Amino acid sequence: MLTWQDIENRVLHGNPPANQRVEKTDDQWRNILPSDVHDVTRQAGTERPFSSPMCAHFEPGFYACACCDTMLFDATQKFDSGTGWPSFTQPLEPNAVAYFSDGSLSSVRVEITCSTCDAHLGHIFPDGPAPSKLRYCVNALSLKRIA
């Protein structure tokens, strides 16, 4: 189980390699992704809170990257954070998600991306439920639910 200390170590010292890589130019991504998905995943956008019904869905299944179909999260790790974005406590695999310092706002946050294709997913915070106390705050547009 990943902890906040693990996340901080990855931000400072690098992420483990992905199991595979998918690399495309921005034009290639733009040609295959809907514009709203491209804006969030390739331009590090953020969808409006509470804009997706995915926040309220807790059925069994998995969540994959909307860009490359890499499996990222298991629905058993999903919880209602009340923030307006789907939230998870752990990734499916320890190397499925990469972590980077994000100073784009007045405070420094930790950005999360898909390790396979570098798609922006959202951010992670150390205020989730026990035992990990992690909250992966993910844009629903960056995910595909797989039953």
PDB file of C-alpha atoms in Angstrom:
ATOM      1  CA  MET A   1       0.000   0.000   0.000  1.00  0.00           C
ATOM      2  CA  LEU A   2       1.347   3.403  -0.995  1.00  0.00           C
ATOM      3  CA  THR A   3       1.607   6.083   1.683  1.00  0.00           C
ATOM      4  CA  TRP A   4       2.103   9.843   1.553  1.00  0.00           C
ATOM      5  CA  GLN A   5       5.810   9.289   2.278  1.00  0.00           C
ATOM      6  CA  ASP A   6       6.010   7.055  -0.817  1.00  0.00           C
ATOM      7  CA  ILE A   7       4.354   9.796  -2.885  1.00  0.00           C
ATOM      8  CA  GLU A   8       6.762  12.458  -1.585  1.00  0.00           C
ATOM      9  CA  ASN A   9       9.730  10.169  -2.355  1.00  0.00           C
ATOM     10  CA  ARG A  10       8.512   9.682  -5.929  1.00  0.00           C
ATOM     11  CA  VAL A  11       8.055  13.420  -6.423  1.00  0.00           C
ATOM     12  CA  LEU A  12      11.582  14.072  -5.172  1.00  0.00           C
ATOM     13  CA  HIS A  13      13.448  11.071  -6.600  1.00  0.00           C
ATOM     14  CA  GLY A  14      11.451   9.885  -9.606  1.00  0.00           C
ATOM     15  CA  ASN A  15       8.725   7.419 -10.442  1.00  0.00           C
ATOM     16  CA  PRO A  16       9.137   3.718 -11.166  1.00  0.00           C
ATOM     17  CA  PRO A  17       8.961   2.869 -14.870  1.00  0.00           C
ATOM     18  CA  ALA A  18       5.600   2.042 -16.417  1.00  0.00           C
ATOM     19  CA  ASN A  19       4.931  -1.488 -17.647  1.00  0.00           C
ATOM     20  CA  GLN A  20       4.655  -0.055 -21.159  1.00  0.00           C
ATOM     21  CA  ARG A  21       4.699   3.345 -22.887  1.00  0.00           C
ATOM     22  CA  VAL A  22       2.287   4.960 -25.343  1.00  0.00           C
ATOM     23  CA  GLU A  23       3.599   8.098 -27.006  1.00  0.00           C
ATOM     24  CA  LYS A  24       1.784  10.253 -29.526  1.00  0.00           C
ATOM     25  CA  THR A  25       2.125  13.836 -30.686  1.00  0.00           C
ATOM     26  CA  ASP A  26      -0.413  16.372 -29.490  1.00  0.00           C
ATOM     27  CA  ASP A  27      -1.941  16.387 -32.979  1.00  0.00           C
ATOM     28  CA  GLN A  28      -2.355  12.604 -32.843  1.00  0.00           C
ATOM     29  CA  TRP A  29      -4.052  12.837 -29.414  1.00  0.00           C
ATOM     30  CA  ARG A  30      -6.257  15.684 -30.654  1.00  0.00           C
ATOM     31  CA  ASN A  31      -7.405  13.528 -33.594  1.00  0.00           C
ATOM     32  CA  ILE A  32      -8.472  10.568 -31.433  1.00  0.00           C
ATOM     33  CA  LEU A  33      -9.809  12.215 -28.252  1.00  0.00           C
ATOM     34  CA  PRO A  34     -12.984  14.243 -27.764  1.00  0.00           C
ATOM     35  CA  SER A  35     -12.061  17.904 -27.214  1.00  0.00           C
ATOM     36  CA  ASP A  36     -13.094  17.929 -23.536  1.00  0.00           C
ATOM     37  CA  VAL A  37     -11.022  14.809 -22.813  1.00  0.00           C
ATOM     38  CA  HIS A  38      -8.063  16.296 -24.694  1.00  0.00           C
ATOM     39  CA  ASP A  39      -8.320  19.550 -22.720  1.00  0.00           C
ATOM     40  CA  VAL A  40      -8.219  17.714 -19.378  1.00  0.00           C
ATOM     41  CA  THR A  41      -5.745  14.945 -20.165  1.00  0.00           C
ATOM     42  CA  ARG A  42      -3.321  16.585 -22.575  1.00  0.00           C
ATOM     43  CA  GLN A  43      -3.556  20.239 -21.449  1.00  0.00           C
ATOM     44  CA  ALA A  44      -3.815  19.570 -17.667  1.00  0.00           C
ATOM     45  CA  GLY A  45      -7.311  21.013 -17.478  1.00  0.00           C
ATOM     46  CA  THR A  46      -9.835  20.487 -14.712  1.00  0.00           C
ATOM     47  CA  GLU A  47     -13.478  19.673 -15.183  1.00  0.00           C
ATOM     48  CA  ARG A  48     -16.079  21.451 -13.070  1.00  0.00           C
ATOM     49  CA  PRO A  49     -16.753  19.772  -9.708  1.00  0.00           C
ATOM     50  CA  PHE A  50     -19.906  17.620  -9.574  1.00  0.00           C
ATOM     51  CA  SER A  51     -20.138  17.722 -13.404  1.00  0.00           C
ATOM     52  CA  SER A  52     -19.873  13.939 -13.820  1.00  0.00           C
ATOM     53  CA  PRO A  53     -22.257  11.231 -12.609  1.00  0.00           C
ATOM     54  CA  MET A  54     -19.136   9.088 -12.097  1.00  0.00           C
ATOM     55  CA  CYS A  55     -18.753  10.674  -8.658  1.00  0.00           C
ATOM     56  CA  ALA A  56     -21.857   8.853  -7.414  1.00  0.00           C
ATOM     57  CA  HIS A  57     -21.215   5.450  -9.053  1.00  0.00           C
ATOM     58  CA  PHE A  58     -19.729   2.795  -6.799  1.00  0.00           C
ATOM     59  CA  GLU A  59     -20.448  -0.401  -8.730  1.00  0.00           C
ATOM     60  CA  PRO A  60     -17.726  -3.070  -8.967  1.00  0.00           C
ATOM     61  CA  GLY A  61     -15.345  -2.646 -11.843  1.00  0.00           C
ATOM     62  CA  PHE A  62     -12.205  -0.880 -12.930  1.00  0.00           C
ATOM     63  CA  TYR A  63     -11.220   2.523 -14.251  1.00  0.00           C
ATOM     64  CA  ALA A  64      -8.828   2.875 -17.174  1.00  0.00           C
ATOM     65  CA  CYS A  65      -7.046   5.863 -18.682  1.00  0.00           C
ATOM     66  CA  ALA A  66      -9.296   7.598 -21.214  1.00  0.00           C
ATOM     67  CA  CYS A  67      -6.309   8.058 -23.534  1.00  0.00           C
ATOM     68  CA  CYS A  68      -4.460   4.734 -23.571  1.00  0.00           C
ATOM     69  CA  ASP A  69      -6.778   2.252 -21.772  1.00  0.00           C
ATOM     70  CA  THR A  70      -4.212   1.435 -19.070  1.00  0.00           C
ATOM     71  CA  MET A  71      -6.005   0.090 -16.011  1.00  0.00           C
ATOM     72  CA  LEU A  72      -5.551   2.651 -13.228  1.00  0.00           C
ATOM     73  CA  PHE A  73      -8.022   2.110 -10.369  1.00  0.00           C
ATOM     74  CA  ASP A  74     -10.240  -0.590  -8.871  1.00  0.00           C
ATOM     75  CA  ALA A  75     -13.742   0.486  -7.813  1.00  0.00           C
ATOM     76  CA  THR A  76     -13.136  -1.133  -4.401  1.00  0.00           C
ATOM     77  CA  GLN A  77     -10.710   1.743  -3.711  1.00  0.00           C
ATOM     78  CA  LYS A  78     -13.257   4.432  -4.705  1.00  0.00           C
ATOM     79  CA  PHE A  79     -14.940   6.578  -2.039  1.00  0.00           C
ATOM     80  CA  ASP A  80     -17.184   9.620  -1.766  1.00  0.00           C
ATOM     81  CA  SER A  81     -14.876  12.488  -0.843  1.00  0.00           C
ATOM     82  CA  GLY A  82     -17.578  15.133  -1.240  1.00  0.00           C
ATOM     83  CA  THR A  83     -15.213  17.157  -3.438  1.00  0.00           C
ATOM     84  CA  GLY A  84     -17.069  16.756  -6.737  1.00  0.00           C
ATOM     85  CA  TRP A  85     -14.488  14.530  -8.426  1.00  0.00           C
ATOM     86  CA  PRO A  86     -14.092  10.739  -8.332  1.00  0.00           C
ATOM     87  CA  SER A  87     -11.732   9.818  -5.503  1.00  0.00           C
ATOM     88  CA  PHE A  88      -9.666   6.702  -4.857  1.00  0.00           C
ATOM     89  CA  THR A  89      -7.340   5.577  -2.070  1.00  0.00           C
ATOM     90  CA  GLN A  90      -4.852   3.535  -4.165  1.00  0.00           C
ATOM     91  CA  PRO A  91      -3.981   2.881  -7.799  1.00  0.00           C
ATOM     92  CA  LEU A  92      -4.506  -0.601  -9.208  1.00  0.00           C
ATOM     93  CA  GLU A  93      -0.730  -1.113  -9.555  1.00  0.00           C
ATOM     94  CA  PRO A  94       1.961   0.852  -7.692  1.00  0.00           C
ATOM     95  CA  ASN A  95       3.490   2.038 -10.995  1.00  0.00           C
ATOM     96  CA  ALA A  96       0.203   2.822 -12.833  1.00  0.00           C
ATOM     97  CA  VAL A  97       0.268   6.465 -11.733  1.00  0.00           C
ATOM     98  CA  ALA A  98       3.164   8.939 -11.769  1.00  0.00           C
ATOM     99  CA  TYR A  99       3.589  11.868  -9.359  1.00  0.00           C
ATOM    100  CA  PHE A 100       4.974  15.353 -10.023  1.00  0.00           C
ATOM    101  CA  SER A 101       5.241  18.635  -8.141  1.00  0.00           C
ATOM    102  CA  ASP A 102       2.644  21.116  -9.417  1.00  0.00           C
ATOM    103  CA  GLY A 103       3.157  24.766  -8.506  1.00  0.00           C
ATOM    104  CA  SER A 104       0.490  26.108 -10.882  1.00  0.00           C
ATOM    105  CA  LEU A 105      -1.607  27.538  -8.032  1.00  0.00           C
ATOM    106  CA  SER A 106      -0.550  29.541  -5.013  1.00  0.00           C
ATOM    107  CA  SER A 107       0.256  26.327  -3.135  1.00  0.00           C
ATOM    108  CA  VAL A 108       2.301  23.354  -4.273  1.00  0.00           C
ATOM    109  CA  ARG A 109       0.257  20.259  -5.034  1.00  0.00           C
ATOM    110  CA  VAL A 110       1.121  16.814  -6.368  1.00  0.00           C
ATOM    111  CA  GLU A 111      -0.123  16.157  -9.900  1.00  0.00           C
ATOM    112  CA  ILE A 112      -0.985  12.595 -10.898  1.00  0.00           C
ATOM    113  CA  THR A 113      -0.583  11.328 -14.450  1.00  0.00           C
ATOM    114  CA  CYS A 114      -0.987   8.028 -16.238  1.00  0.00           C
ATOM    115  CA  SER A 115       2.453   6.384 -16.225  1.00  0.00           C
ATOM    116  CA  THR A 116       1.839   4.848 -19.633  1.00  0.00           C
ATOM    117  CA  CYS A 117       0.906   7.943 -21.669  1.00  0.00           C
ATOM    118  CA  ASP A 118       1.433  10.930 -19.325  1.00  0.00           C
ATOM    119  CA  ALA A 119      -2.266  11.896 -19.368  1.00  0.00           C
ATOM    120  CA  HIS A 120      -3.128  14.401 -16.639  1.00  0.00           C
ATOM    121  CA  LEU A 121      -5.475  12.668 -14.184  1.00  0.00           C
ATOM    122  CA  GLY A 122      -5.758  15.174 -11.344  1.00  0.00           C
ATOM    123  CA  HIS A 123      -4.004  15.543  -7.983  1.00  0.00           C
ATOM    124  CA  ILE A 124      -3.338  13.542  -4.843  1.00  0.00           C
ATOM    125  CA  PHE A 125      -3.788  14.735  -1.258  1.00  0.00           C
ATOM    126  CA  PRO A 126      -2.926  13.259   2.166  1.00  0.00           C
ATOM    127  CA  ASP A 127      -6.483  13.693   3.518  1.00  0.00           C
ATOM    128  CA  GLY A 128      -8.164  10.446   2.468  1.00  0.00           C
ATOM    129  CA  PRO A 129      -9.550   7.641   4.622  1.00  0.00           C
ATOM    130  CA  ALA A 130      -7.456   5.176   6.629  1.00  0.00           C
ATOM    131  CA  PRO A 131      -5.415   3.130   6.261  1.00  0.00           C
ATOM    132  CA  SER A 132      -3.507   4.928   3.448  1.00  0.00           C
ATOM    133  CA  LYS A 133      -4.999   8.387   4.092  1.00  0.00           C
ATOM    134  CA  LEU A 134      -4.509   9.114   0.382  1.00  0.00           C
ATOM    135  CA  ARG A 135      -7.089  10.835  -1.829  1.00  0.00           C
ATOM    136  CA  TYR A 136      -6.514  10.501  -5.555  1.00  0.00           C
ATOM    137  CA  CYS A 137      -8.748  13.322  -6.811  1.00  0.00           C
ATOM    138  CA  VAL A 138      -9.327  12.390 -10.460  1.00  0.00           C
ATOM    139  CA  ASN A 139     -11.046  14.162 -13.328  1.00  0.00           C
ATOM    140  CA  ALA A 140     -13.818  11.851 -14.534  1.00  0.00           C
ATOM    141  CA  LEU A 141     -13.016  12.843 -18.131  1.00  0.00           C
ATOM    142  CA  SER A 142      -9.595  11.210 -17.748  1.00  0.00           C
ATOM    143  CA  LEU A 143     -11.175   7.837 -16.920  1.00  0.00           C
ATOM    144  CA  LYS A 144     -13.144   5.087 -18.648  1.00  0.00           C
ATOM    145  CA  ARG A 145     -15.175   2.781 -16.429  1.00  0.00           C
ATOM    146  CA  ILE A 146     -14.628  -0.885 -17.312  1.00  0.00           C
ATOM    147  CA  ALA A 147     -17.245  -3.317 -15.973  1.00  0.00           C
TER     148      ALA A 147
END
